[in-house]
Amino acid sequence: MTISSCIGIFYPSLYLKETTDWLSQTIGQDLSNLFVVVPALILSAFFASRGSRAGIMIWIGVMITNIYSFVIYTFAVHFNFLFHVYCAILGLSIYSVLYFFKQYGNIDFKRWFTDKVAVKSVGILLIVIAALFALLWLSDSLPAVLRNTVPENLVKDGLLTNPVHVLDFSFYLPLMVLSAIMLMKKQSLGYLLAPMMLVFAIMTVINIISLMAVSMMYLASNTWPMIGVFSILVLVCLGFLWRMLIRLR
């Protein structure tokens, strides 16, 4: 990830075939990968390897974020000489997550926590986040479906469909809601999935902030208000994640 991100940042002709809008978003993702995702992955892996339960939960959240990001790299970025690197990162991330659930599948994660976990408030937050992103994406795609046209963003980005919408509608937003429900019902898996999805939300929103910041440079747009809103969301998610992790035994 470090190699692919550095090449994307310092060798921008890699994305020569992308539209200006999609180019700025891709470089923004590279910056986020290099300065946020990679350090989080290294630190969480280090502490997880030493038996830290908080490290384990942060690690799995970062890994599913990698899957999300590199599905987009492999399917929505024009073919370039890093294609096999993208595939390797995606495959390693998928198999790492599968191996994780194989190793920890029989553990009662509820026993990892004290009885003072704020299950209701964390669950409500996850449902609210899922609902807000669903409404945000629907505001772009649903009018186009009703008019039988193509969303303007797809035209600007030069894409067939929006991979973010596909991943969120099909998998990540439903998983966030299921995680919330399982946590509020105090089911064992909910105690793993809820902090995992909080980490995913934090990493994903930081990615969005990064690509918005880069877009301002390339497109001369003003996204500071949205950056402010998403920054507040990151802080809220960090606060709720902290409230969960401090309840670990």
mmCIF file of C-alpha atoms in Angstrom, residues 47-136:
data_model
loop_
_atom_site.group_PDB
_atom_site.id
_atom_site.type_symbol
_atom_site.label_atom_id
_atom_site.label_comp_id
_atom_site.label_asym_id
_atom_site.label_seq_id
_atom_site.Cartn_x
_atom_site.Cartn_y
_atom_site.Cartn_z
ATOM 1 C CA PHE A 47 -0.709 -4.437 19.291
ATOM 2 C CA ALA A 48 -3.015 -7.217 18.070
ATOM 3 C CA SER A 49 -0.013 -9.540 17.746
ATOM 4 C CA ARG A 50 0.756 -8.814 21.406
ATOM 5 C CA GLY A 51 -2.736 -9.847 22.473
ATOM 6 C CA SER A 52 -4.399 -6.422 22.659
ATOM 7 C CA ARG A 53 -8.144 -6.817 22.166
ATOM 8 C CA ALA A 54 -8.447 -3.156 21.172
ATOM 9 C CA GLY A 55 -5.686 -3.724 18.611
ATOM 10 C CA ILE A 56 -7.552 -6.734 17.217
ATOM 11 C CA MET A 57 -10.788 -4.786 16.767
ATOM 12 C CA ILE A 58 -9.094 -1.813 15.168
ATOM 13 C CA TRP A 59 -7.094 -4.121 12.876
ATOM 14 C CA ILE A 60 -10.156 -5.913 11.529
ATOM 15 C CA GLY A 61 -11.851 -2.554 10.931
ATOM 16 C CA VAL A 62 -8.868 -1.309 8.952
ATOM 17 C CA MET A 63 -8.733 -4.532 6.937
ATOM 18 C CA ILE A 64 -12.356 -4.321 5.781
ATOM 19 C CA THR A 65 -11.673 -0.698 4.838
ATOM 20 C CA ASN A 66 -8.803 -1.956 2.655
ATOM 21 C CA ILE A 67 -11.188 -4.334 0.885
ATOM 22 C CA TYR A 68 -13.560 -1.432 0.240
ATOM 23 C CA SER A 69 -10.830 0.837 -1.139
ATOM 24 C CA PHE A 70 -9.093 -1.712 -3.333
ATOM 25 C CA VAL A 71 -12.270 -3.038 -4.886
ATOM 26 C CA ILE A 72 -12.569 0.526 -6.192
ATOM 27 C CA TYR A 73 -8.931 0.596 -7.342
ATOM 28 C CA THR A 74 -9.258 -2.715 -9.177
ATOM 29 C CA PHE A 75 -12.636 -2.079 -10.829
ATOM 30 C CA ALA A 76 -12.906 1.701 -11.256
ATOM 31 C CA VAL A 77 -9.377 2.893 -12.087
ATOM 32 C CA HIS A 78 -8.148 2.492 -15.654
ATOM 33 C CA PHE A 79 -5.648 -0.318 -16.168
ATOM 34 C CA ASN A 80 -2.112 0.744 -15.253
ATOM 35 C CA PHE A 81 1.181 -0.916 -14.291
ATOM 36 C CA LEU A 82 0.051 -1.181 -10.628
ATOM 37 C CA PHE A 83 -2.928 -3.378 -11.529
ATOM 38 C CA HIS A 84 -1.391 -6.552 -10.089
ATOM 39 C CA VAL A 85 -0.338 -4.684 -6.951
ATOM 40 C CA TYR A 86 -3.957 -3.572 -6.435
ATOM 41 C CA CYS A 87 -5.093 -7.173 -6.930
ATOM 42 C CA ALA A 88 -2.489 -8.439 -4.439
ATOM 43 C CA ILE A 89 -3.560 -5.932 -1.762
ATOM 44 C CA LEU A 90 -7.235 -6.763 -2.320
ATOM 45 C CA GLY A 91 -6.611 -10.515 -2.185
ATOM 46 C CA LEU A 92 -4.406 -10.310 0.919
ATOM 47 C CA SER A 93 -7.026 -8.166 2.651
ATOM 48 C CA ILE A 94 -9.866 -10.553 1.820
ATOM 49 C CA TYR A 95 -7.999 -13.669 2.907
ATOM 50 C CA SER A 96 -6.720 -11.960 6.053
ATOM 51 C CA VAL A 97 -10.306 -11.166 7.059
ATOM 52 C CA LEU A 98 -11.452 -14.714 6.244
ATOM 53 C CA TYR A 99 -8.581 -16.154 8.275
ATOM 54 C CA PHE A 100 -9.433 -13.828 11.158
ATOM 55 C CA PHE A 101 -13.025 -15.097 11.331
ATOM 56 C CA LYS A 102 -11.788 -18.676 11.061
ATOM 57 C CA GLN A 103 -9.501 -18.132 14.050
ATOM 58 C CA TYR A 104 -11.958 -16.144 16.168
ATOM 59 C CA GLY A 105 -15.268 -17.552 14.953
ATOM 60 C CA ASN A 106 -16.046 -19.478 18.145
ATOM 61 C CA ILE A 107 -15.126 -16.737 20.630
ATOM 62 C CA ASP A 108 -17.781 -15.080 22.782
ATOM 63 C CA PHE A 109 -16.881 -11.441 22.136
ATOM 64 C CA LYS A 110 -19.425 -10.277 24.681
ATOM 65 C CA ARG A 111 -17.149 -11.669 27.396
ATOM 66 C CA TRP A 112 -14.386 -9.381 26.166
ATOM 67 C CA PHE A 113 -16.325 -6.418 27.550
ATOM 68 C CA THR A 114 -17.627 -5.334 30.917
ATOM 69 C CA ASP A 115 -21.379 -4.927 31.406
ATOM 70 C CA LYS A 116 -21.189 -1.151 31.026
ATOM 71 C CA VAL A 117 -20.947 -0.957 27.224
ATOM 72 C CA ALA A 118 -23.314 1.682 25.825
ATOM 73 C CA VAL A 119 -24.872 -0.772 23.381
ATOM 74 C CA LYS A 120 -27.969 1.302 22.644
ATOM 75 C CA SER A 121 -26.214 4.590 21.882
ATOM 76 C CA VAL A 122 -23.534 2.899 19.734
ATOM 77 C CA GLY A 123 -26.210 0.948 17.868
ATOM 78 C CA ILE A 124 -28.278 4.073 17.215
ATOM 79 C CA LEU A 125 -25.191 5.928 15.955
ATOM 80 C CA LEU A 126 -24.387 3.155 13.456
ATOM 81 C CA ILE A 127 -27.978 3.110 12.172
ATOM 82 C CA VAL A 128 -27.976 6.911 11.811
ATOM 83 C CA ILE A 129 -24.680 6.841 9.874
ATOM 84 C CA ALA A 130 -25.984 4.110 7.565
ATOM 85 C CA ALA A 131 -29.234 6.029 6.991
ATOM 86 C CA LEU A 132 -27.442 9.325 6.271
ATOM 87 C CA PHE A 133 -25.114 7.765 3.705
ATOM 88 C CA ALA A 134 -27.980 5.836 2.106
ATOM 89 C CA LEU A 135 -29.981 9.075 1.725
ATOM 90 C CA LEU A 136 -26.923 10.918 0.423
#
